[in-house]
Amino acid sequence: MKKEILEFFTRNWIWKLIAIVCATLAWFLYINLEDPIIKRAFTVKVEILNEQEAESNNDQTIEYDPSDFTVAVWVRGRRSELDDFKSSYITATADFKNIQPGKSQVNIQYSLNAGKAGTFELVDNQNVHTIEVKVESNITVNLPLEYEIEGTPAEGYVRLEDDSTVYASPDVISIYGAESKVNAVETAKVIVNIDGATASMPAKGEVLLLDKDGNTIPRDSFKLVSANLASVYVSIYKTKTISIISNITGDTPDGYVYMNDAGLSQKQVTVYGSEVDVAKIDRIVLPEVKLDTCTSNFEQEYDLEAMLEEATEGTVHLYNPESTTVKLTFTVKKKEVANLTLPRDQIEIVGLSSLYEASIPADSVNISITGLQEDLEAVEVADLKGKIDVSALLEGLQSVKLEVTGLPEGVTIYGSEPVVSVQMSLIQPETGSSVPIPDL
């Protein structure tokens, strides 16, 4: 049996060997023609390794273009097998573990998953693709929080432009992140609106990070911003318009005239304060001015803010006044004296008894009058009338007070009343008639 088998393999062995070689060649030709080995590209997502460790351990920020996350990987294998090949069979990684601050390129490493390495081959890929990265040290900057207040309170209420009671909370914003990005922040600001406000209020707004041109920098540009929102405490005050009142009392000394022309440089002012405090005040009364000490024109300036301070214990203040003072002025004039001559024919004699006749020996009577110069100049002698009452006079040259009328308002007799000399004479009866003797 063994001999027969050995004879089978050794008989015509050359032809048999040629047949085997030809069959093998035919099989290879068939395979390469029907199912050739080819290369095909697959899109693979790159996995970043050790990014967080590289940032946290070295206190740095790593930036890169997200479009570098996918690459084309070439795979070689049988066409029939590549038709069933999936991108997930390939692993592409970029390891950030040892990168340092600055700009650098990180190579992308590729590998086939277990079980695929014997069937497929990665070609033309190693160290071909890289990811461009920028690495910066992280810094922290603290910026004072600025605030901007928009809007207008309700009518009758105000917000003061320079109000020391206004404050922001928090008042400092901490920004942590890449050095170039943090240094680009010029200002931290919060904008709040107080439209229609009638009371002091904490107004809230978003914290904005602005560059030197006033453009907003997105918050996600940084690792950390200490506050997203901030409050601004805004004081709102009640306003009220109140009157300024002068307080002039008494009469001027003899010989002087108060012209009743008191004037104020401003007659009302607007004040502000809390609703309760403002309701308690409706006017400012100036200190008393007594006319009995005034012998000349009066002018006095008063400090309104000081008067409000005293009257309200500092709770109410002037709001945008034309002036923080008010000036009180009035005129006091000295009376002048003038001498007039009143003609005899302008003096009326009244109360004359039928037993007497009366006559004024003098052609005229001198009268002294007093008043303001302009009033004295307006006196016309022709408009004056004198009157004497002789009802109580007896025979002889008698003196009697002269009553003068027709003087303008503001003009009076100066000194004691004028006196007129009157000659009183008994009427002589006719012969044969009896004359009654007046009672003595």
GROMACS .gro file of C-alpha atoms in nm:
model
  440
    1MET     CA    1   0.000   0.000   0.000
    2LYS     CA    2   0.282   0.236   0.091
    3LYS     CA    3   0.459   0.148  -0.229
    4GLU     CA    4   0.155   0.235  -0.433
    5ILE     CA    5   0.112   0.569  -0.262
    6LEU     CA    6   0.477   0.662  -0.304
    7GLU     CA    7   0.460   0.560  -0.669
    8PHE     CA    8   0.155   0.785  -0.716
    9PHE     CA    9   0.339   1.096  -0.596
   10THR     CA   10   0.667   1.021  -0.772
   11ARG     CA   11   0.530   0.915  -1.107
   12ASN     CA   12   0.543   1.212  -1.350
   13TRP     CA   13   0.622   1.444  -1.058
   14ILE     CA   14   0.751   1.719  -1.281
   15TRP     CA   15   0.420   1.748  -1.458
   16LYS     CA   16   0.237   1.735  -1.132
   17LEU     CA   17   0.453   2.018  -0.991
   18ILE     CA   18   0.391   2.226  -1.301
   19ALA     CA   19   0.017   2.169  -1.261
   20ILE     CA   20   0.024   2.282  -0.899
   21VAL     CA   21   0.217   2.600  -0.986
   22CYS     CA   22  -0.020   2.678  -1.270
   23ALA     CA   23  -0.325   2.628  -1.048
   24THR     CA   24  -0.179   2.857  -0.785
   25LEU     CA   25  -0.102   3.125  -1.040
   26ALA     CA   26  -0.449   3.094  -1.183
   27TRP     CA   27  -0.600   3.135  -0.835
   28PHE     CA   28  -0.392   3.449  -0.767
   29LEU     CA   29  -0.485   3.593  -1.103
   30TYR     CA   30  -0.851   3.532  -1.033
   31ILE     CA   31  -0.837   3.684  -0.688
   32ASN     CA   32  -0.651   3.997  -0.805
   33LEU     CA   33  -0.882   4.052  -1.094
   34GLU     CA   34  -1.211   3.985  -0.919
   35ASP     CA   35  -1.121   4.110  -0.565
   36PRO     CA   36  -0.806   4.322  -0.588
   37ILE     CA   37  -0.618   4.488  -0.301
   38ILE     CA   38  -0.695   4.861  -0.301
   39LYS     CA   39  -0.664   5.177  -0.083
   40ARG     CA   40  -0.964   5.365   0.043
   41ALA     CA   41  -0.993   5.681   0.259
   42PHE     CA   42  -1.211   5.689   0.569
   43THR     CA   43  -1.308   5.999   0.771
   44VAL     CA   44  -1.209   5.950   1.130
   45LYS     CA   45  -1.275   6.171   1.433
   46VAL     CA   46  -0.961   6.252   1.627
   47GLU     CA   47  -0.968   6.182   1.999
   48ILE     CA   48  -0.778   6.432   2.216
   49LEU     CA   49  -0.584   6.273   2.499
   50ASN     CA   50  -0.476   6.433   2.829
   51GLU     CA   51  -0.618   6.776   2.746
   52GLN     CA   52  -0.758   6.848   3.092
   53GLU     CA   53  -0.447   6.712   3.262
   54ALA     CA   54  -0.222   6.928   3.045
   55GLU     CA   55  -0.428   7.239   3.125
   56SER     CA   56  -0.475   7.181   3.497
   57ASN     CA   57  -0.128   7.049   3.576
   58ASN     CA   58   0.046   7.335   3.398
   59ASP     CA   59  -0.221   7.605   3.463
   60GLN     CA   60  -0.254   7.677   3.094
   61THR     CA   61  -0.515   7.700   2.822
   62ILE     CA   62  -0.496   7.498   2.501
   63GLU     CA   63  -0.672   7.628   2.192
   64TYR     CA   64  -0.710   7.461   1.855
   65ASP     CA   65  -0.932   7.466   1.549
   66PRO     CA   66  -1.225   7.225   1.599
   67SER     CA   67  -1.219   7.150   1.226
   68ASP     CA   68  -0.896   6.956   1.288
   69PHE     CA   69  -1.098   6.698   1.481
   70THR     CA   70  -1.162   6.491   1.165
   71VAL     CA   71  -0.902   6.354   0.925
   72ALA     CA   72  -0.898   6.124   0.621
   73VAL     CA   73  -0.721   5.792   0.692
   74TRP     CA   74  -0.612   5.561   0.412
   75VAL     CA   75  -0.667   5.185   0.455
   76ARG     CA   76  -0.543   4.907   0.227
   77GLY     CA   77  -0.720   4.572   0.188
   78ARG     CA   78  -0.935   4.357  -0.032
   79ARG     CA   79  -1.208   4.549  -0.205
   80SER     CA   80  -1.476   4.313  -0.086
   81GLU     CA   81  -1.359   4.351   0.272
   82LEU     CA   82  -1.315   4.729   0.249
   83ASP     CA   83  -1.677   4.751   0.142
   84ASP     CA   84  -1.769   4.636   0.492
   85PHE     CA   85  -1.500   4.841   0.666
   86LYS     CA   86  -1.616   5.112   0.911
   87SER     CA   87  -1.444   5.427   1.031
   88SER     CA   88  -1.494   5.310   1.387
   89TYR     CA   89  -1.236   5.036   1.321
   90ILE     CA   90  -0.970   5.309   1.321
   91THR     CA   91  -0.849   5.500   1.626
   92ALA     CA   92  -0.693   5.845   1.570
   93THR     CA   93  -0.548   6.025   1.874
   94ALA     CA   94  -0.359   6.346   1.953
   95ASP     CA   95  -0.184   6.347   2.291
   96PHE     CA   96  -0.156   6.689   2.460
   97LYS     CA   97   0.028   6.559   2.763
   98ASN     CA   98   0.364   6.722   2.708
   99ILE     CA   99   0.281   7.039   2.517
  100GLN     CA  100   0.420   7.366   2.652
  101PRO     CA  101   0.313   7.735   2.620
  102GLY     CA  102   0.349   7.872   2.270
  103LYS     CA  103   0.240   7.752   1.929
  104SER     CA  104   0.309   7.393   1.832
  105GLN     CA  105   0.190   7.101   1.625
  106VAL     CA  106   0.069   6.777   1.777
  107ASN     CA  107   0.097   6.465   1.562
  108ILE     CA  108  -0.208   6.246   1.511
  109GLN     CA  109  -0.142   5.877   1.573
  110TYR     CA  110  -0.350   5.607   1.402
  111SER     CA  111  -0.414   5.241   1.478
  112LEU     CA  112  -0.650   4.962   1.376
  113ASN     CA  113  -0.871   4.807   1.635
  114ALA     CA  114  -0.781   4.461   1.760
  115GLY     CA  115  -0.875   4.192   1.512
  116LYS     CA  116  -0.841   4.416   1.209
  117ALA     CA  117  -0.466   4.458   1.193
  118GLY     CA  118  -0.410   4.129   1.011
  119THR     CA  119  -0.671   4.197   0.746
  120PHE     CA  120  -0.618   4.565   0.676
  121GLU     CA  121  -0.323   4.796   0.668
  122LEU     CA  122  -0.301   5.170   0.734
  123VAL     CA  123  -0.092   5.335   0.467
  124ASP     CA  124   0.053   5.685   0.408
  125ASN     CA  125  -0.081   5.810   0.741
  126GLN     CA  126   0.181   5.804   1.013
  127ASN     CA  127   0.296   6.155   1.116
  128VAL     CA  128   0.122   6.306   0.818
  129HIS     CA  129  -0.163   6.485   0.996
  130THR     CA  130  -0.111   6.731   1.282
  131ILE     CA  131  -0.327   6.957   1.497
  132GLU     CA  132  -0.217   7.319   1.531
  133VAL     CA  133  -0.246   7.423   1.894
  134LYS     CA  134  -0.186   7.746   2.084
  135VAL     CA  135  -0.092   7.709   2.446
  136GLU     CA  136  -0.109   8.002   2.689
  137SER     CA  137  -0.050   8.036   3.059
  138ASN     CA  138  -0.360   8.118   3.263
  139ILE     CA  139  -0.381   8.436   3.469
  140THR     CA  140  -0.637   8.597   3.698
  141VAL     CA  141  -0.730   8.965   3.675
  142ASN     CA  142  -0.956   9.153   3.915
  143LEU     CA  143  -1.143   9.447   3.763
  144PRO     CA  144  -1.359   9.701   3.947
  145LEU     CA  145  -1.718   9.664   3.833
  146GLU     CA  146  -1.839   9.978   3.664
  147TYR     CA  147  -2.210  10.050   3.637
  148GLU     CA  148  -2.432  10.240   3.398
  149ILE     CA  149  -2.784  10.344   3.494
  150GLU     CA  150  -3.041  10.385   3.218
  151GLY     CA  151  -3.398  10.510   3.229
  152THR     CA  152  -3.583  10.781   3.418
  153PRO     CA  153  -3.771  10.754   3.749
  154ALA     CA  154  -4.143  10.831   3.763
  155GLU     CA  155  -4.255  11.194   3.751
  156GLY     CA  156  -4.185  11.367   4.081
  157TYR     CA  157  -3.886  11.146   4.156
  158VAL     CA  158  -3.518  11.184   4.071
  159ARG     CA  159  -3.189  11.002   4.073
  160LEU     CA  160  -2.883  11.211   4.151
  161GLU     CA  161  -2.601  11.192   3.897
  162ASP     CA  162  -2.331  11.214   4.162
  163ASP     CA  163  -2.483  11.012   4.442
  164SER     CA  164  -2.232  10.857   4.680
  165THR     CA  165  -2.495  10.614   4.809
  166VAL     CA  166  -2.506  10.423   4.478
  167TYR     CA  167  -2.295  10.108   4.472
  168ALA     CA  168  -2.259   9.781   4.284
  169SER     CA  169  -2.253   9.435   4.436
  170PRO     CA  170  -2.016   9.267   4.379
  171ASP     CA  171  -1.787   9.562   4.321
  172VAL     CA  172  -1.499   9.354   4.180
  173ILE     CA  173  -1.509   9.091   3.903
  174SER     CA  174  -1.242   8.820   3.884
  175ILE     CA  175  -1.159   8.681   3.540
  176TYR     CA  176  -0.950   8.365   3.499
  177GLY     CA  177  -0.829   8.228   3.168
  178ALA     CA  178  -0.574   8.248   2.888
  179GLU     CA  179  -0.342   8.544   2.933
  180SER     CA  180  -0.411   8.710   2.597
  181LYS     CA  181  -0.788   8.681   2.639
  182VAL     CA  182  -0.793   8.803   2.997
  183ASN     CA  183  -0.566   9.096   2.912
  184ALA     CA  184  -0.804   9.193   2.632
  185VAL     CA  185  -1.072   9.279   2.886
  186GLU     CA  186  -1.061   9.653   2.944
  187THR     CA  187  -1.377   9.697   3.149
  188ALA     CA  188  -1.627   9.499   3.352
  189LYS     CA  189  -1.965   9.672   3.345
  190VAL     CA  190  -2.324   9.616   3.447
  191ILE     CA  191  -2.612   9.813   3.290
  192VAL     CA  192  -2.937   9.850   3.484
  193ASN     CA  193  -3.266  10.025   3.407
  194ILE     CA  194  -3.474  10.234   3.651
  195ASP     CA  195  -3.761  10.348   3.426
  196GLY     CA  196  -4.064  10.445   3.634
  197ALA     CA  197  -3.897  10.386   3.971
  198THR     CA  198  -4.057  10.549   4.277
  199ALA     CA  199  -3.831  10.411   4.549
  200SER     CA  200  -3.470  10.319   4.607
  201MET     CA  201  -3.401   9.980   4.459
  202PRO     CA  202  -3.137   9.715   4.385
  203ALA     CA  203  -3.149   9.690   4.005
  204LYS     CA  204  -2.997   9.377   3.848
  205GLY     CA  205  -2.814   9.335   3.520
  206GLU     CA  206  -2.575   9.108   3.334
  207VAL     CA  207  -2.202   9.159   3.388
  208LEU     CA  208  -2.048   9.257   3.054
  209LEU     CA  209  -1.680   9.216   2.971
  210LEU     CA  210  -1.567   9.479   2.720
  211ASP     CA  211  -1.250   9.530   2.517
  212LYS     CA  212  -1.082   9.866   2.461
  213ASP     CA  213  -1.323   9.944   2.176
  214GLY     CA  214  -1.629   9.872   2.388
  215ASN     CA  215  -1.707   9.541   2.218
  216THR     CA  216  -1.845   9.260   2.433
  217ILE     CA  217  -1.617   8.960   2.482
  218PRO     CA  218  -1.811   8.630   2.512
  219ARG     CA  219  -1.805   8.485   2.862
  220ASP     CA  220  -1.709   8.139   2.732
  221SER     CA  221  -1.374   8.282   2.622
  222PHE     CA  222  -1.258   8.242   2.982
  223LYS     CA  223  -1.215   7.959   3.228
  224LEU     CA  224  -1.399   8.144   3.500
  225VAL     CA  225  -1.583   8.473   3.557
  226SER     CA  226  -1.668   8.531   3.922
  227ALA     CA  227  -2.020   8.666   3.860
  228ASN     CA  228  -2.272   8.652   3.578
  229LEU     CA  229  -2.514   8.902   3.733
  230ALA     CA  230  -2.464   9.205   3.955
  231SER     CA  231  -2.689   9.441   4.146
  232VAL     CA  232  -2.667   9.819   4.155
  233TYR     CA  233  -2.831   9.987   4.452
  234VAL     CA  234  -2.986  10.308   4.317
  235SER     CA  235  -3.124  10.577   4.547
  236ILE     CA  236  -3.450  10.732   4.424
  237TYR     CA  237  -3.565  11.056   4.586
  238LYS     CA  238  -3.897  11.240   4.604
  239THR     CA  239  -3.894  11.600   4.476
  240LYS     CA  240  -4.112  11.895   4.569
  241THR     CA  241  -4.127  12.264   4.481
  242ILE     CA  242  -4.160  12.488   4.786
  243SER     CA  243  -4.197  12.864   4.835
  244ILE     CA  244  -3.948  13.106   4.988
  245ILE     CA  245  -4.119  13.355   5.221
  246SER     CA  246  -3.975  13.679   5.360
  247ASN     CA  247  -4.052  13.782   5.718
  248ILE     CA  248  -4.055  14.164   5.754
  249THR     CA  249  -4.212  14.305   6.070
  250GLY     CA  250  -4.264  14.638   6.249
  251ASP     CA  251  -4.237  14.997   6.131
  252THR     CA  252  -3.945  15.211   6.026
  253PRO     CA  253  -3.811  15.476   6.264
  254ASP     CA  254  -3.963  15.825   6.246
  255GLY     CA  255  -3.846  16.009   5.940
  256TYR     CA  256  -3.807  15.694   5.727
  257VAL     CA  257  -4.041  15.513   5.491
  258TYR     CA  258  -4.046  15.140   5.403
  259MET     CA  259  -4.133  15.130   5.035
  260ASN     CA  260  -4.310  14.794   5.062
  261ASP     CA  261  -4.108  14.663   4.769
  262ALA     CA  262  -3.949  14.355   4.922
  263GLY     CA  263  -3.804  14.132   4.652
  264LEU     CA  264  -3.644  13.785   4.645
  265SER     CA  265  -3.385  13.669   4.394
  266GLN     CA  266  -3.584  13.345   4.369
  267LYS     CA  267  -3.930  13.280   4.507
  268GLN     CA  268  -3.931  12.901   4.504
  269VAL     CA  269  -3.691  12.610   4.492
  270THR     CA  270  -3.711  12.237   4.430
  271VAL     CA  271  -3.598  12.008   4.709
  272TYR     CA  272  -3.546  11.632   4.735
  273GLY     CA  273  -3.537  11.371   5.006
  274SER     CA  274  -3.727  11.069   5.124
  275GLU     CA  275  -4.102  11.063   5.067
  276VAL     CA  276  -4.166  11.106   5.440
  277ASP     CA  277  -3.919  11.390   5.495
  278VAL     CA  278  -4.023  11.592   5.190
  279ALA     CA  279  -4.388  11.576   5.297
  280LYS     CA  280  -4.298  11.764   5.616
  281ILE     CA  281  -4.184  12.085   5.447
  282ASP     CA  282  -4.377  12.319   5.218
  283ARG     CA  283  -4.189  12.649   5.248
  284ILE     CA  284  -3.873  12.818   5.368
  285VAL     CA  285  -3.931  13.123   5.590
  286LEU     CA  286  -3.639  13.364   5.599
  287PRO     CA  287  -3.520  13.504   5.934
  288GLU     CA  288  -3.721  13.797   6.071
  289VAL     CA  289  -3.620  14.145   5.958
  290LYS     CA  290  -3.738  14.424   6.194
  291LEU     CA  291  -3.805  14.754   6.023
  292ASP     CA  292  -3.752  14.957   6.341
  293THR     CA  293  -3.377  14.929   6.289
  294CYS     CA  294  -3.379  15.003   5.916
  295THR     CA  295  -3.271  15.351   5.809
  296SER     CA  296  -3.138  15.261   5.465
  297ASN     CA  297  -3.196  15.020   5.180
  298PHE     CA  298  -3.183  14.655   5.289
  299GLU     CA  299  -2.996  14.375   5.114
  300GLN     CA  300  -2.921  14.036   5.270
  301GLU     CA  301  -2.821  13.699   5.126
  302TYR     CA  302  -2.928  13.376   5.296
  303ASP     CA  303  -2.786  13.026   5.261
  304LEU     CA  304  -3.081  12.808   5.160
  305GLU     CA  305  -2.895  12.480   5.201
  306ALA     CA  306  -2.796  12.575   5.556
  307MET     CA  307  -3.153  12.674   5.637
  308LEU     CA  308  -3.282  12.342   5.502
  309GLU     CA  309  -3.015  12.160   5.699
  310GLU     CA  310  -3.134  12.324   6.018
  311ALA     CA  311  -3.505  12.290   5.944
  312THR     CA  312  -3.496  11.923   5.841
  313GLU     CA  313  -3.191  11.798   6.030
  314GLY     CA  314  -3.016  11.730   5.703
  315THR     CA  315  -3.282  11.505   5.551
  316VAL     CA  316  -3.395  11.740   5.271
  317HIS     CA  317  -3.167  11.914   5.020
  318LEU     CA  318  -3.185  12.152   4.725
  319TYR     CA  319  -3.224  11.989   4.384
  320ASN     CA  320  -3.050  12.159   4.090
  321PRO     CA  321  -3.109  12.513   4.223
  322GLU     CA  322  -3.039  12.826   4.020
  323SER     CA  323  -2.846  12.932   4.328
  324THR     CA  324  -2.794  12.788   4.673
  325THR     CA  325  -2.862  13.132   4.819
  326VAL     CA  326  -3.151  13.377   4.809
  327LYS     CA  327  -3.119  13.755   4.832
  328LEU     CA  328  -3.380  13.970   5.006
  329THR     CA  329  -3.389  14.339   4.914
  330PHE     CA  330  -3.617  14.629   4.996
  331THR     CA  331  -3.602  15.007   4.999
  332VAL     CA  332  -3.610  15.240   5.299
  333LYS     CA  333  -3.607  15.611   5.218
  334LYS     CA  334  -3.546  15.909   5.442
  335LYS     CA  335  -3.822  16.167   5.453
  336GLU     CA  336  -3.741  16.525   5.343
  337VAL     CA  337  -3.885  16.854   5.479
  338ALA     CA  338  -4.027  17.134   5.268
  339ASN     CA  339  -4.168  17.474   5.364
  340LEU     CA  340  -4.480  17.604   5.196
  341THR     CA  341  -4.669  17.930   5.213
  342LEU     CA  342  -5.043  17.885   5.228
  343PRO     CA  343  -5.224  18.200   5.107
  344ARG     CA  344  -5.481  18.352   5.338
  345ASP     CA  345  -5.760  18.314   5.084
  346GLN     CA  346  -5.716  17.934   5.096
  347ILE     CA  347  -5.792  17.924   5.467
  348GLU     CA  348  -6.153  17.872   5.567
  349ILE     CA  349  -6.281  18.008   5.897
  350VAL     CA  350  -6.547  17.794   6.061
  351GLY     CA  351  -6.740  17.817   6.389
  352LEU     CA  352  -6.766  18.196   6.382
  353SER     CA  353  -7.030  18.337   6.615
  354SER     CA  354  -7.268  18.599   6.487
  355LEU     CA  355  -7.132  18.830   6.757
  356TYR     CA  356  -6.784  18.829   6.617
  357GLU     CA  357  -6.602  18.892   6.307
  358ALA     CA  358  -6.266  18.725   6.244
  359SER     CA  359  -5.977  18.813   6.022
  360ILE     CA  360  -5.631  18.676   5.957
  361PRO     CA  361  -5.384  18.961   5.971
  362ALA     CA  362  -5.112  18.782   5.774
  363ASP     CA  363  -5.133  18.744   5.398
  364SER     CA  364  -5.018  18.383   5.426
  365VAL     CA  365  -4.918  18.111   5.670
  366ASN     CA  366  -4.591  17.916   5.662
  367ILE     CA  367  -4.632  17.538   5.670
  368SER     CA  368  -4.363  17.271   5.704
  369ILE     CA  369  -4.439  16.935   5.543
  370THR     CA  370  -4.244  16.612   5.529
  371GLY     CA  371  -4.239  16.313   5.297
  372LEU     CA  372  -4.038  16.150   5.022
  373GLN     CA  373  -3.868  16.389   4.787
  374GLU     CA  374  -4.072  16.276   4.489
  375ASP     CA  375  -4.395  16.320   4.687
  376LEU     CA  376  -4.294  16.665   4.807
  377GLU     CA  377  -4.222  16.769   4.454
  378ALA     CA  378  -4.574  16.663   4.359
  379VAL     CA  379  -4.736  16.899   4.613
  380GLU     CA  380  -4.924  17.188   4.452
  381VAL     CA  381  -5.007  17.476   4.691
  382ALA     CA  382  -5.320  17.556   4.492
  383ASP     CA  383  -5.457  17.212   4.580
  384LEU     CA  384  -5.422  17.271   4.953
  385LYS     CA  385  -5.695  17.399   5.178
  386GLY     CA  386  -5.665  17.533   5.532
  387LYS     CA  387  -5.932  17.544   5.798
  388ILE     CA  388  -5.945  17.706   6.138
  389ASP     CA  389  -6.216  17.670   6.402
  390VAL     CA  390  -6.278  17.995   6.593
  391SER     CA  391  -6.585  17.882   6.784
  392ALA     CA  392  -6.402  17.895   7.113
  393LEU     CA  393  -6.219  18.223   7.057
  394LEU     CA  394  -6.294  18.553   7.233
  395GLU     CA  395  -6.221  18.908   7.137
  396GLY     CA  396  -5.866  18.994   7.061
  397LEU     CA  397  -5.571  18.851   6.871
  398GLN     CA  398  -5.589  18.479   6.919
  399SER     CA  399  -5.390  18.178   6.800
  400VAL     CA  400  -5.565  17.876   6.659
  401LYS     CA  401  -5.445  17.548   6.503
  402LEU     CA  402  -5.456  17.525   6.128
  403GLU     CA  403  -5.593  17.209   5.975
  404VAL     CA  404  -5.449  17.146   5.627
  405THR     CA  405  -5.612  16.914   5.374
  406GLY     CA  406  -5.526  16.819   5.017
  407LEU     CA  407  -5.177  16.682   5.092
  408PRO     CA  408  -5.084  16.380   4.876
  409GLU     CA  409  -5.058  16.037   5.034
  410GLY     CA  410  -4.727  16.002   5.212
  411VAL     CA  411  -4.695  16.375   5.285
  412THR     CA  412  -4.775  16.501   5.633
  413ILE     CA  413  -4.731  16.813   5.842
  414TYR     CA  414  -4.383  16.824   5.981
  415GLY     CA  415  -4.346  16.886   6.352
  416SER     CA  416  -4.628  17.042   6.552
  417GLU     CA  417  -4.947  17.152   6.385
  418PRO     CA  418  -4.924  17.503   6.232
  419VAL     CA  419  -5.086  17.792   6.417
  420VAL     CA  420  -5.264  18.092   6.266
  421SER     CA  421  -5.309  18.427   6.436
  422VAL     CA  422  -5.673  18.543   6.416
  423GLN     CA  423  -5.809  18.883   6.507
  424MET     CA  424  -6.145  18.838   6.680
  425SER     CA  425  -6.358  19.152   6.701
  426LEU     CA  426  -6.702  19.211   6.850
  427ILE     CA  427  -6.951  19.341   6.608
  428GLN     CA  428  -7.056  19.693   6.712
  429PRO     CA  429  -7.436  19.724   6.742
  430GLU     CA  430  -7.626  19.997   6.570
  431THR     CA  431  -7.748  20.298   6.781
  432GLY     CA  432  -8.062  20.218   6.979
  433SER     CA  433  -8.024  19.844   6.941
  434SER     CA  434  -7.934  19.610   7.214
  435VAL     CA  435  -7.648  19.371   7.191
  436PRO     CA  436  -7.663  19.040   7.371
  437ILE     CA  437  -7.369  18.981   7.594
  438PRO     CA  438  -7.214  18.642   7.530
  439ASP     CA  439  -7.176  18.405   7.817
  440LEU     CA  440  -6.831  18.407   7.964
   0.00000   0.00000   0.00000
